[in-house]
Amino acid sequence: MVTIKSNSEINKMKKAGYINYLTHEEIKSKLNVGMSTNELNEIADNFIRKHGAIPSSLNFQGYPKSICVSVNDEVVHGIPSDRIIKDGDVVSIDLTVRFDGYESDSARTYIVGNASKEVKDLVENTEKSLYEGLSKVRDGVRLSEIGLAIENFAHSKGLSVVRELVGHGIGKNMHEAPDVPNYYTETDVILKEGMTICVEPMLNLGTKDIYIEDDLWTIKTKDGKQSAHFEHTIVVTKNSYEILTGE
Ligand code: MF3
Ligand code: CO
Ligand code: CO
């Protein structure tokens, strides 16, 4: 069931979203060549708890760490480890932060050090595709407009769209109805003012096809080429949307 949030619920989600944003800023300020992905996990875990919030990915369906860190050909759900970040790595950070009973979910991708133009364009265009999708959002619009806009933009840039993983509603739970695909689908869902959703394109340089690693979490591209991921939690407004995981 797709729910409409009250103003007081949206205010709680804004607080969760702001801590999520601040945690991303903290990670951005520390991210560097030579660090392990575990160190990023510790920085985020400490920062989130210091703000009285909970890193809700920890123990979510058995997930073993507080954040997801996905490097290069890892699309999403990379598990922090003693893996060292190298020059030119594409590092996606996905954070879920719970505060006062409400969730927030946001992802960003960084290039650490130097990378080819192709890889820089991948990251830049994946972020742009998120805003292309969001530009369709307003009360009364069909949900499929978001995915169609993302898919058209990605293809115009020669990038492929991961299909197995999609955005989602969010609120008291990290994952709520509706699904928010990054490609066109037939759907009856009409966006309404007060709906809170996560839009999260995952775009690949090469094939759209993915597989799951032996750890049963990490999703990787089949051809080993890089992938990027951007995500915001938003609330639908009468004429547009408001980002809850921003400044
Ligand atoms: N943040 C992810 C999403 O965008 C969910 C991560 S669940 C975890 O939906 F368990 F892998 F952390
Ligand atoms: Co996420
Ligand atoms: Co999400």
GROMACS .gro file of C-alpha atoms and ligand atoms in nm:
model
  261
    1MET     CA    1   0.000   0.000   0.000
    2VAL     CA    2   0.132   0.341  -0.097
    3THR     CA    3   0.098   0.580   0.197
    4ILE     CA    4   0.070   0.959   0.215
    5LYS     CA    5   0.277   1.111   0.494
    6SER     CA    6   0.147   1.378   0.728
    7ASN     CA    7   0.341   1.701   0.779
    8SER     CA    8   0.469   1.578   1.113
    9GLU     CA    9   0.595   1.257   0.952
   10ILE     CA   10   0.763   1.455   0.675
   11ASN     CA   11   0.932   1.673   0.935
   12LYS     CA   12   1.075   1.363   1.104
   13MET     CA   13   1.194   1.234   0.767
   14LYS     CA   14   1.363   1.570   0.703
   15LYS     CA   15   1.557   1.529   1.028
   16ALA     CA   16   1.665   1.176   0.933
   17GLY     CA   17   1.749   1.302   0.584
   18TYR     CA   18   1.959   1.588   0.714
   19ILE     CA   19   2.172   1.355   0.926
   20ASN     CA   20   2.204   1.135   0.618
   21TYR     CA   21   2.328   1.439   0.419
   22LEU     CA   22   2.574   1.538   0.692
   23THR     CA   23   2.710   1.183   0.704
   24HIS     CA   24   2.772   1.194   0.329
   25GLU     CA   25   2.957   1.525   0.372
   26GLU     CA   26   3.168   1.372   0.651
   27ILE     CA   27   3.261   1.075   0.432
   28LYS     CA   28   3.339   1.302   0.137
   29SER     CA   29   3.580   1.502   0.352
   30LYS     CA   30   3.767   1.187   0.461
   31LEU     CA   31   3.756   0.968   0.149
   32ASN     CA   32   4.105   0.909   0.011
   33VAL     CA   33   4.343   0.669  -0.162
   34GLY     CA   34   4.489   0.418   0.086
   35MET     CA   35   4.185   0.396   0.315
   36SER     CA   36   3.995   0.074   0.365
   37THR     CA   37   3.622   0.057   0.303
   38ASN     CA   38   3.592  -0.058   0.666
   39GLU     CA   39   3.734   0.277   0.778
   40LEU     CA   40   3.453   0.452   0.588
   41ASN     CA   41   3.205   0.224   0.762
   42GLU     CA   42   3.346   0.320   1.104
   43ILE     CA   43   3.344   0.694   1.024
   44ALA     CA   44   2.980   0.674   0.915
   45ASP     CA   45   2.867   0.453   1.203
   46ASN     CA   46   3.025   0.684   1.464
   47PHE     CA   47   2.895   0.999   1.296
   48ILE     CA   48   2.536   0.871   1.267
   49ARG     CA   49   2.526   0.755   1.631
   50LYS     CA   50   2.682   1.082   1.752
   51HIS     CA   51   2.377   1.253   1.603
   52GLY     CA   52   2.139   1.028   1.795
   53ALA     CA   53   2.042   0.831   1.486
   54ILE     CA   54   2.072   0.467   1.379
   55PRO     CA   55   2.257   0.324   1.077
   56SER     CA   56   1.959   0.112   0.975
   57SER     CA   57   2.141  -0.097   0.715
   58LEU     CA   58   2.319  -0.278   1.001
   59ASN     CA   59   2.141  -0.613   1.051
   60PHE     CA   60   1.884  -0.527   0.783
   61GLN     CA   61   1.790  -0.874   0.655
   62GLY     CA   62   2.122  -0.987   0.799
   63TYR     CA   63   2.339  -0.721   0.630
   64PRO     CA   64   2.661  -0.717   0.838
   65LYS     CA   65   2.776  -0.351   0.819
   66SER     CA   66   2.640   0.000   0.878
   67ILE     CA   67   2.675   0.134   0.522
   68CYS     CA   68   2.719   0.000   0.169
   69VAL     CA   69   3.044   0.077  -0.016
   70SER     CA   70   3.052  -0.048  -0.375
   71VAL     CA   71   3.376  -0.012  -0.573
   72ASN     CA   72   3.421  -0.009  -0.954
   73ASP     CA   73   3.226  -0.306  -1.097
   74GLU     CA   74   3.027  -0.338  -0.774
   75VAL     CA   75   2.685  -0.187  -0.844
   76VAL     CA   76   2.534  -0.178  -0.494
   77HIS     CA   77   2.540  -0.352  -0.153
   78GLY     CA   78   2.919  -0.380  -0.137
   79ILE     CA   79   3.015  -0.488   0.216
   80PRO     CA   80   3.286  -0.276   0.385
   81SER     CA   81   3.604  -0.477   0.438
   82ASP     CA   82   3.982  -0.436   0.454
   83ARG     CA   83   3.980  -0.360   0.080
   84ILE     CA   84   4.202  -0.055   0.016
   85ILE     CA   85   4.079   0.227  -0.206
   86LYS     CA   86   4.317   0.288  -0.500
   87ASP     CA   87   4.376   0.577  -0.737
   88GLY     CA   88   4.102   0.587  -1.000
   89ASP     CA   89   3.852   0.381  -0.804
   90VAL     CA   90   3.481   0.454  -0.848
   91VAL     CA   91   3.336   0.444  -0.496
   92SER     CA   92   2.960   0.442  -0.432
   93ILE     CA   93   2.843   0.513  -0.078
   94ASP     CA   94   2.484   0.425   0.014
   95LEU     CA   95   2.355   0.538   0.355
   96THR     CA   96   2.032   0.460   0.537
   97VAL     CA   97   1.977   0.664   0.854
   98ARG     CA   98   1.687   0.617   1.096
   99PHE     CA   99   1.584   0.899   1.332
  100ASP     CA  100   1.277   0.927   1.555
  101GLY     CA  101   1.120   0.623   1.388
  102TYR     CA  102   1.167   0.736   1.027
  103GLU     CA  103   1.412   0.634   0.756
  104SER     CA  104   1.622   0.821   0.502
  105ASP     CA  105   1.819   0.668   0.215
  106SER     CA  106   2.075   0.838  -0.010
  107ALA     CA  107   2.367   0.733  -0.229
  108ARG     CA  108   2.651   0.914  -0.404
  109THR     CA  109   2.938   0.799  -0.624
  110TYR     CA  110   3.289   0.947  -0.613
  111ILE     CA  111   3.596   0.902  -0.827
  112VAL     CA  112   3.898   0.884  -0.599
  113GLY     CA  113   4.201   1.033  -0.777
  114ASN     CA  114   4.229   1.022  -1.155
  115ALA     CA  115   4.007   0.839  -1.401
  116SER     CA  116   3.943   0.830  -1.775
  117LYS     CA  117   3.695   1.067  -1.939
  118GLU     CA  118   3.467   0.768  -1.997
  119VAL     CA  119   3.451   0.694  -1.625
  120LYS     CA  120   3.410   1.061  -1.530
  121ASP     CA  121   3.119   1.085  -1.775
  122LEU     CA  122   2.962   0.771  -1.627
  123VAL     CA  123   2.956   0.926  -1.280
  124GLU     CA  124   2.845   1.271  -1.397
  125ASN     CA  125   2.568   1.134  -1.617
  126THR     CA  126   2.438   0.896  -1.351
  127GLU     CA  127   2.392   1.194  -1.118
  128LYS     CA  128   2.226   1.389  -1.400
  129SER     CA  129   1.993   1.096  -1.471
  130LEU     CA  130   1.865   1.117  -1.113
  131TYR     CA  131   1.765   1.481  -1.168
  132GLU     CA  132   1.617   1.397  -1.510
  133GLY     CA  133   1.391   1.147  -1.333
  134LEU     CA  134   1.309   1.386  -1.050
  135SER     CA  135   1.220   1.664  -1.297
  136LYS     CA  136   0.902   1.470  -1.383
  137VAL     CA  137   0.780   1.454  -1.023
  138ARG     CA  138   0.464   1.641  -0.919
  139ASP     CA  139   0.119   1.559  -0.786
  140GLY     CA  140  -0.085   1.374  -1.047
  141VAL     CA  141   0.194   1.241  -1.266
  142ARG     CA  142   0.227   0.873  -1.352
  143LEU     CA  143   0.515   0.701  -1.167
  144SER     CA  144   0.641   0.550  -1.495
  145GLU     CA  145   0.742   0.900  -1.614
  146ILE     CA  146   1.037   0.890  -1.374
  147GLY     CA  147   1.180   0.565  -1.508
  148LEU     CA  148   1.119   0.664  -1.868
  149ALA     CA  149   1.312   0.990  -1.822
  150ILE     CA  150   1.605   0.812  -1.654
  151GLU     CA  151   1.617   0.540  -1.918
  152ASN     CA  152   1.600   0.783  -2.211
  153PHE     CA  153   1.875   1.000  -2.062
  154ALA     CA  154   2.101   0.701  -1.983
  155HIS     CA  155   2.065   0.559  -2.333
  156SER     CA  156   2.133   0.899  -2.491
  157LYS     CA  157   2.468   0.891  -2.309
  158GLY     CA  158   2.548   0.532  -2.412
  159LEU     CA  159   2.497   0.395  -2.060
  160SER     CA  160   2.293   0.092  -1.957
  161VAL     CA  161   2.031   0.073  -1.682
  162VAL     CA  162   2.035  -0.199  -1.416
  163ARG     CA  163   1.688  -0.356  -1.409
  164GLU     CA  164   1.691  -0.598  -1.118
  165LEU     CA  165   1.715  -0.327  -0.850
  166VAL     CA  166   1.474  -0.035  -0.824
  167GLY     CA  167   1.389   0.266  -0.609
  168HIS     CA  168   1.110   0.245  -0.354
  169GLY     CA  169   0.873   0.416  -0.116
  170ILE     CA  170   1.016   0.499   0.228
  171GLY     CA  171   0.887   0.606   0.570
  172LYS     CA  172   0.878   0.408   0.892
  173ASN     CA  173   1.037   0.134   0.682
  174MET     CA  174   1.340   0.159   0.455
  175HIS     CA  175   1.152  -0.015   0.176
  176GLU     CA  176   0.783   0.056   0.121
  177ALA     CA  177   0.549   0.052  -0.180
  178PRO     CA  178   0.567   0.155  -0.459
  179ASP     CA  179   0.862   0.023  -0.658
  180VAL     CA  180   1.032   0.305  -0.849
  181PRO     CA  181   1.207   0.149  -1.152
  182ASN     CA  182   1.476   0.335  -1.346
  183TYR     CA  183   1.317   0.230  -1.677
  184TYR     CA  184   0.972   0.240  -1.831
  185THR     CA  185   0.713   0.000  -1.689
  186GLU     CA  186   0.337  -0.014  -1.714
  187THR     CA  187   0.194   0.101  -1.384
  188ASP     CA  188  -0.124   0.243  -1.237
  189VAL     CA  189   0.059   0.435  -0.966
  190ILE     CA  190  -0.004   0.810  -0.977
  191LEU     CA  191   0.222   1.028  -0.762
  192LYS     CA  192   0.040   1.223  -0.493
  193GLU     CA  193   0.146   1.513  -0.273
  194GLY     CA  194   0.290   1.370   0.050
  195MET     CA  195   0.426   1.047  -0.097
  196THR     CA  196   0.788   0.986   0.004
  197ILE     CA  197   1.001   0.787  -0.239
  198CYS     CA  198   1.363   0.705  -0.314
  199VAL     CA  199   1.481   0.748  -0.672
  200GLU     CA  200   1.810   0.568  -0.730
  201PRO     CA  201   1.946   0.509  -1.080
  202MET     CA  202   2.224   0.251  -1.113
  203LEU     CA  203   2.394   0.300  -1.452
  204ASN     CA  204   2.668   0.088  -1.610
  205LEU     CA  205   2.941   0.165  -1.865
  206GLY     CA  206   2.897  -0.170  -2.035
  207THR     CA  207   2.630  -0.437  -2.006
  208LYS     CA  208   2.321  -0.386  -1.791
  209ASP     CA  209   2.359  -0.745  -1.670
  210ILE     CA  210   2.460  -0.815  -1.313
  211TYR     CA  211   2.526  -1.106  -1.078
  212ILE     CA  212   2.536  -1.159  -0.702
  213GLU     CA  213   2.871  -1.238  -0.536
  214ASP     CA  214   2.929  -1.539  -0.313
  215ASP     CA  215   2.871  -1.316  -0.006
  216LEU     CA  216   2.504  -1.307  -0.125
  217TRP     CA  217   2.500  -0.927  -0.101
  218THR     CA  218   2.742  -0.760  -0.341
  219ILE     CA  219   2.589  -0.695  -0.683
  220LYS     CA  220   2.845  -0.674  -0.967
  221THR     CA  221   2.838  -0.603  -1.340
  222LYS     CA  222   2.874  -0.918  -1.552
  223ASP     CA  223   3.140  -0.765  -1.777
  224GLY     CA  224   3.347  -0.617  -1.493
  225LYS     CA  225   3.303  -0.259  -1.616
  226GLN     CA  226   3.228   0.026  -1.376
  227SER     CA  227   2.888   0.121  -1.238
  228ALA     CA  228   2.761   0.434  -1.060
  229HIS     CA  229   2.469   0.500  -0.822
  230PHE     CA  230   2.296   0.816  -0.698
  231GLU     CA  231   1.994   0.826  -0.469
  232HIS     CA  232   1.780   1.081  -0.289
  233THR     CA  233   1.478   1.051  -0.064
  234ILE     CA  234   1.214   1.300  -0.179
  235VAL     CA  235   0.861   1.408  -0.094
  236VAL     CA  236   0.616   1.474  -0.377
  237THR     CA  237   0.471   1.827  -0.366
  238LYS     CA  238   0.184   1.984  -0.562
  239ASN     CA  239   0.400   2.113  -0.846
  240SER     CA  240   0.735   1.943  -0.794
  241TYR     CA  241   0.929   1.767  -0.517
  242GLU     CA  242   1.148   1.841  -0.219
  243ILE     CA  243   1.472   1.654  -0.151
  244LEU     CA  244   1.482   1.528   0.208
  245THR     CA  245   1.843   1.405   0.195
  246GLY     CA  246   1.997   1.736   0.086
  247GLU     CA  247   2.138   2.044   0.252
  248MF3     N1  248   2.025   0.159   0.068
  248MF3     C1  249   1.976   0.047  -0.011
  248MF3     C2  250   1.864   0.101  -0.098
  248MF3     O1  251   1.886   0.199  -0.162
  248MF3     C3  252   1.935  -0.067   0.076
  248MF3     C4  253   2.051  -0.125   0.146
  248MF3     S1  254   2.003  -0.253   0.244
  248MF3     C5  255   2.148  -0.318   0.300
  248MF3     O2  256   1.754   0.055  -0.105
  248MF3     F1  257   2.113  -0.407   0.383
  248MF3     F2  258   2.217  -0.366   0.199
  248MF3     F3  259   2.218  -0.224   0.355
  249CO      CO  260   2.015   0.338  -0.065
  250CO      CO  261   1.704   0.297  -0.167
   0.00000   0.00000   0.00000
